[in-house]
Short mmCIF file of C-alpha atoms and ligand atoms in Angstrom, two decimals:
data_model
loop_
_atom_site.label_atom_id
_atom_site.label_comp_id
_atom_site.label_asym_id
_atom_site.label_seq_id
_atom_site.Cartn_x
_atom_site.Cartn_y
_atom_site.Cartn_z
CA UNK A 24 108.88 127.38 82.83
CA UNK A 25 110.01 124.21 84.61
CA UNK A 26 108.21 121.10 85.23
CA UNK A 27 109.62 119.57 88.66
CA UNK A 28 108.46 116.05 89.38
CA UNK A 29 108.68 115.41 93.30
CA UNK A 30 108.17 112.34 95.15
CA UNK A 31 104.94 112.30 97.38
CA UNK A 32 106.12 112.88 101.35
CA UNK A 33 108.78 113.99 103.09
CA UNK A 34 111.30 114.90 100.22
CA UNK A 35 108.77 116.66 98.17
CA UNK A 36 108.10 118.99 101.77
CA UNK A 37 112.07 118.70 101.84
CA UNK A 38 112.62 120.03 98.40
CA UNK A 39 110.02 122.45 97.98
CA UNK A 40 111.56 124.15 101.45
CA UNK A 41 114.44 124.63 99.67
CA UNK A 42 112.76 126.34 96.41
CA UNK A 43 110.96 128.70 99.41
CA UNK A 44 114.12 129.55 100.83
CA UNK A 45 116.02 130.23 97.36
CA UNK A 46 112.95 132.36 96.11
CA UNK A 47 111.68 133.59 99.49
CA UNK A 48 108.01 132.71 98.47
CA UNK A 49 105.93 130.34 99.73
CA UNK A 50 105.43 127.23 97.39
CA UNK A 51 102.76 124.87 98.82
CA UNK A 52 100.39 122.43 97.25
CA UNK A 53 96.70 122.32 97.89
CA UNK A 54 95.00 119.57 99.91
CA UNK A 55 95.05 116.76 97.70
CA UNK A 56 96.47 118.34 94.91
CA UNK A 57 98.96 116.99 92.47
CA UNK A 58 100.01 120.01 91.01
CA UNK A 59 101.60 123.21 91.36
CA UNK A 60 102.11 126.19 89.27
CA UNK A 61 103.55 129.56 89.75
CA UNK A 62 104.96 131.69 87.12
CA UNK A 63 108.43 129.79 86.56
CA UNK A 64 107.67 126.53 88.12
CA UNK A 65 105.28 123.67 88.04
CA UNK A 66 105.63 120.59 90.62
CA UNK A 67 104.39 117.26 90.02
CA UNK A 68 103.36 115.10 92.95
CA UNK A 69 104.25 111.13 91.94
CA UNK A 70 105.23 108.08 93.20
CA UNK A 71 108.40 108.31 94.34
CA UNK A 72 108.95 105.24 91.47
CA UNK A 73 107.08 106.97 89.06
CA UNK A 74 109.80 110.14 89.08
CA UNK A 75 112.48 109.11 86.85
CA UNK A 76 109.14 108.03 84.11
CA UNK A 77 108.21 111.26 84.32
CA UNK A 78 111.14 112.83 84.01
CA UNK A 79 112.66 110.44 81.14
CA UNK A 80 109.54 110.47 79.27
CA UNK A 81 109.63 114.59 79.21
CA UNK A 82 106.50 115.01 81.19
CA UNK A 83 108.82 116.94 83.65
CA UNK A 84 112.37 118.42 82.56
CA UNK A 85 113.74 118.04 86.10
CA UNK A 86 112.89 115.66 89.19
CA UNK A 87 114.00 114.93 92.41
CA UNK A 88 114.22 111.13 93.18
CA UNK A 89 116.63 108.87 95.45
CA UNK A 90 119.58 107.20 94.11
CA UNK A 91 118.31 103.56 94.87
CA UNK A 92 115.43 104.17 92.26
CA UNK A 93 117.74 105.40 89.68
CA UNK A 94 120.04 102.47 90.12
CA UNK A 95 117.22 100.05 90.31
CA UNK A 96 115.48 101.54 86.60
CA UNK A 97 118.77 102.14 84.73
CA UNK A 98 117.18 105.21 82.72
CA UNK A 99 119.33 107.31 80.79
CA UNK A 100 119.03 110.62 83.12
CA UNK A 101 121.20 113.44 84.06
CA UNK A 102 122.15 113.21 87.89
CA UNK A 103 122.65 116.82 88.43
CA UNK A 104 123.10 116.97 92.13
CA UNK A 105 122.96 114.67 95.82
CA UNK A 106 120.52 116.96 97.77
CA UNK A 107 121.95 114.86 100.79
CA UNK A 108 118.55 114.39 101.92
CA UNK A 109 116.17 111.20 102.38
CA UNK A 110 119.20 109.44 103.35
CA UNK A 111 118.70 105.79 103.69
CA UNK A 112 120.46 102.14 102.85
CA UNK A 113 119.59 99.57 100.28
CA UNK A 114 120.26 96.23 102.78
CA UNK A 115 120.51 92.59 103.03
CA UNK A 116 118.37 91.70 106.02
CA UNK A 117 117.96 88.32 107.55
CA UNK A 118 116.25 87.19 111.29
CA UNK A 119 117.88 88.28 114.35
CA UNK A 120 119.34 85.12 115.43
CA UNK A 121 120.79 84.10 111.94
CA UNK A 122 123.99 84.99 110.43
CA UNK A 123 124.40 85.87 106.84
CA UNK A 124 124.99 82.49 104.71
CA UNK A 125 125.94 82.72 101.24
CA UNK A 126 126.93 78.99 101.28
CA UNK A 127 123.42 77.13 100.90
CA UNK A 128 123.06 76.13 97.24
CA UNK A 129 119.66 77.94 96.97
CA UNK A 130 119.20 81.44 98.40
CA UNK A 131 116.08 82.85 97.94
CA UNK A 132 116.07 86.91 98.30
CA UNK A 133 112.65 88.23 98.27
CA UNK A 134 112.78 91.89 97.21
CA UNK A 135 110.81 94.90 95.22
CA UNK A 136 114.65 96.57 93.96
CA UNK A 137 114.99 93.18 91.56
CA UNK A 138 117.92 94.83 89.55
CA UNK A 139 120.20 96.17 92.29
CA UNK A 140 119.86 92.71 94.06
CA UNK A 141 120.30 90.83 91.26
CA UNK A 142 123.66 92.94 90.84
CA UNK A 143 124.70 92.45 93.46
CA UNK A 144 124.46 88.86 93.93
CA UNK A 145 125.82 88.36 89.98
CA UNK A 146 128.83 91.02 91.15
CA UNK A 147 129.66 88.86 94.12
CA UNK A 148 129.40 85.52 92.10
CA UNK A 149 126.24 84.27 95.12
CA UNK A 150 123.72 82.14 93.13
CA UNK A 151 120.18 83.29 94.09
CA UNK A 152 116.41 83.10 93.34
CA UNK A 153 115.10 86.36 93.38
CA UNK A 154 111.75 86.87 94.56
CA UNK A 155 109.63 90.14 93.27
CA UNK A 156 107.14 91.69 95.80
CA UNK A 157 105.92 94.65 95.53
CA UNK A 158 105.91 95.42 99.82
CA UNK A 159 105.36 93.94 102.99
CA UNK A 160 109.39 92.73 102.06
CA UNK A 161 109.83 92.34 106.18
CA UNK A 162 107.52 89.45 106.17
CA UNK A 163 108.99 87.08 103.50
CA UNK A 164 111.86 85.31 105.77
CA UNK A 165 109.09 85.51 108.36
CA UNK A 166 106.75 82.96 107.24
CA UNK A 167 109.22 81.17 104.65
CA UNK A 168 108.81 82.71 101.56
CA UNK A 169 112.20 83.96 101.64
CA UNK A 170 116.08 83.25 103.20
CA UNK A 171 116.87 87.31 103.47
CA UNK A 172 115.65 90.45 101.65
CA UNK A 173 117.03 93.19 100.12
CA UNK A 174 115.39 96.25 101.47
CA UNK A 175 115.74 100.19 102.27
CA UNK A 176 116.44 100.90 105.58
CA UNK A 177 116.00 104.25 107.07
CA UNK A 178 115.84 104.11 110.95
CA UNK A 179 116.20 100.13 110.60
CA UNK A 180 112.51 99.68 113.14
CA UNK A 181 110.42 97.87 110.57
CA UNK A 182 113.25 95.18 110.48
CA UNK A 183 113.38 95.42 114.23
CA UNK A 184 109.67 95.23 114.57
CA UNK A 185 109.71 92.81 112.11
CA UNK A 186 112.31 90.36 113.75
CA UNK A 187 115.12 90.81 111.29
CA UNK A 188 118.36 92.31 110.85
CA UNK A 189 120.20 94.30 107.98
CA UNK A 190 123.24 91.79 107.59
CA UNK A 191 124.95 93.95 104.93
CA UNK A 192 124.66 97.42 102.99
CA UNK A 193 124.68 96.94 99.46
CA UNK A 194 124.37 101.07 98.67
CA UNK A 195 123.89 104.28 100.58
CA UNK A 196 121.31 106.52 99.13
CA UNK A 197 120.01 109.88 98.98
CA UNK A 198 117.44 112.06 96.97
CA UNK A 199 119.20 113.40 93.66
CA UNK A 200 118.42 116.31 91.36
CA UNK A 201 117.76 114.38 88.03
CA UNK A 202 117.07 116.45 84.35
CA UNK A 203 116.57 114.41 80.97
CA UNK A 204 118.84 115.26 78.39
CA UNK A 205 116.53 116.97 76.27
CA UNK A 206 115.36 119.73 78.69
CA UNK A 207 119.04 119.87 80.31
CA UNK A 208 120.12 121.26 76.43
CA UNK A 209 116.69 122.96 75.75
CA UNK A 210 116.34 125.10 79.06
CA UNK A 211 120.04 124.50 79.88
CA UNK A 212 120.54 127.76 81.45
CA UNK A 213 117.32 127.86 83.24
CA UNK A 214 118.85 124.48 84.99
CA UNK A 215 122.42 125.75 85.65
CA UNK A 216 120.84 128.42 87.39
CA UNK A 217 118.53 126.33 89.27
CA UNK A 218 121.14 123.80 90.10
CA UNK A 219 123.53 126.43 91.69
CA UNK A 220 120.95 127.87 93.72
CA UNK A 221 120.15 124.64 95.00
CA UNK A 222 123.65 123.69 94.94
CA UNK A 223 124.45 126.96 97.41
CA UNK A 224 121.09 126.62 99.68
CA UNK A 225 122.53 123.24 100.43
CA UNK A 226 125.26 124.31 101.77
CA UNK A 227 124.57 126.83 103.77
CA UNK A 228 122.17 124.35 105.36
CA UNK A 229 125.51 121.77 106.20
C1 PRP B 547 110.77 101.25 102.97
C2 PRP B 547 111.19 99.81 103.15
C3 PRP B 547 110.85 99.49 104.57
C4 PRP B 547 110.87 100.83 105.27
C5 PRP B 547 112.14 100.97 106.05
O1 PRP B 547 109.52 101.32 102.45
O2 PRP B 547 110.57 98.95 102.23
O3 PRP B 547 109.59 98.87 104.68
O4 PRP B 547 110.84 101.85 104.27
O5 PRP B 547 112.17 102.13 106.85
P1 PRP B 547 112.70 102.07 108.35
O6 PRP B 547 114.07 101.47 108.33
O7 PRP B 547 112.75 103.52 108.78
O8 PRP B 547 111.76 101.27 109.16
P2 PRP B 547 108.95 102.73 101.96
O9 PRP B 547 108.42 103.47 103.13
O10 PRP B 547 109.99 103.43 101.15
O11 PRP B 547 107.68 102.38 101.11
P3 PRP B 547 107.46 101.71 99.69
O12 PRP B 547 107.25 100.24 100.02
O13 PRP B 547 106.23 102.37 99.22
O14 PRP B 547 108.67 101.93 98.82
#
């Protein structure tokens, strides 16, 4: 048995499409429901935050999760595979009519991925005061709280809608396969096989 921990939404619908396709059965959650079992496999439903916890912590041996998260947390987890899926960009965004500044002696970035902003402003030698929120990140330069964020885009239309800009891509993500080590060694050739089914339904698909 398996313990899969997927990310509430799209990619968990995403992934789960694949498993139906690999094992030409139908694997579908009940209304509401945060879990899933079937003879080999048993899904989670988290937080798409909450995956790599679950995952590191054992409560699931594999998970599916996107690559800003696992930058952003820094857990010690096996990246198994890019599913190429759930695409998106971790960016600096700032209003429409401003350009990016990095010269004002305080910069205040107002963001919920702390870590891979921090990074990247340490990397890149820009001294900044990094703001935690927790959402709403499109409203900080808005009403002052903030110079520019550091934000996922997807389609970019909460910026638009929003009255900023992404100025600059600090990473390109997607969701990844993720194991801990201690299932990847204990069920180790459950997860090959697993991983190069997945690995061939994927491309096929591209
Ligand atoms: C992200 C991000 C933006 C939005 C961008 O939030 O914080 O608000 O998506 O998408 P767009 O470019 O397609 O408009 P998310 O939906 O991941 O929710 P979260 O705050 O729960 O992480």
């Amino acid at each position: 048995m398996i313990t899969v921990a997927l990310p509430k939404g799209r990619i968990a619908k995403e992934t789960l499409s694949i498993f139906e396709k690999i094992f030409n059965k139908e694997f579908k959650f009940g209304e509401r429901k945060l879990i899933l079992e079937d003879k080999d496999f048993r899904f989670l439903l988290v937080r798409n935050q909450d995956v790599p916890t679950y995952v590191y912590h054992q409560a699931a041996d594999i998970g599916v999760v996107g690559l800003d998260v696992l930058e952003e947390q820094k857990l010690d987890l096996i990246r198994l595979l890019d599913l190429n899926i759930g695409k998106c960009s971790v960016c600096i965004g700032i209003k429409e009519e401003e350009s990016l500044d990095f010269s004002k002696p305080t910069i205040k970035v107002a963001t919920k991925m702390v870590n891979i902003a921090r990074d990247y402003f340490s990397k890149n030698a820009i001294p900044v005061e990094i703001i935690k929120l927790y959402g709403s990140i499109e409203l900080a330069p808005l009403i002052g709280l903030a110079d520019m964020i550091v934000d996922i885009v997807e389609t970019g239309e909460t910026m638009r809608q929003n009255g900023l800009k992404p100025a600059l891509t600090i990473m390109e993500s997607s969701a990844h396969l993720i194991a801990n080590k201690n299932s990847f060694f204990s069920k180790k050739d459950e997860i090959l096989s697993l991983y190069e089914k997945i690995e061939k339904e994927i491309k096929s698909e591209s």
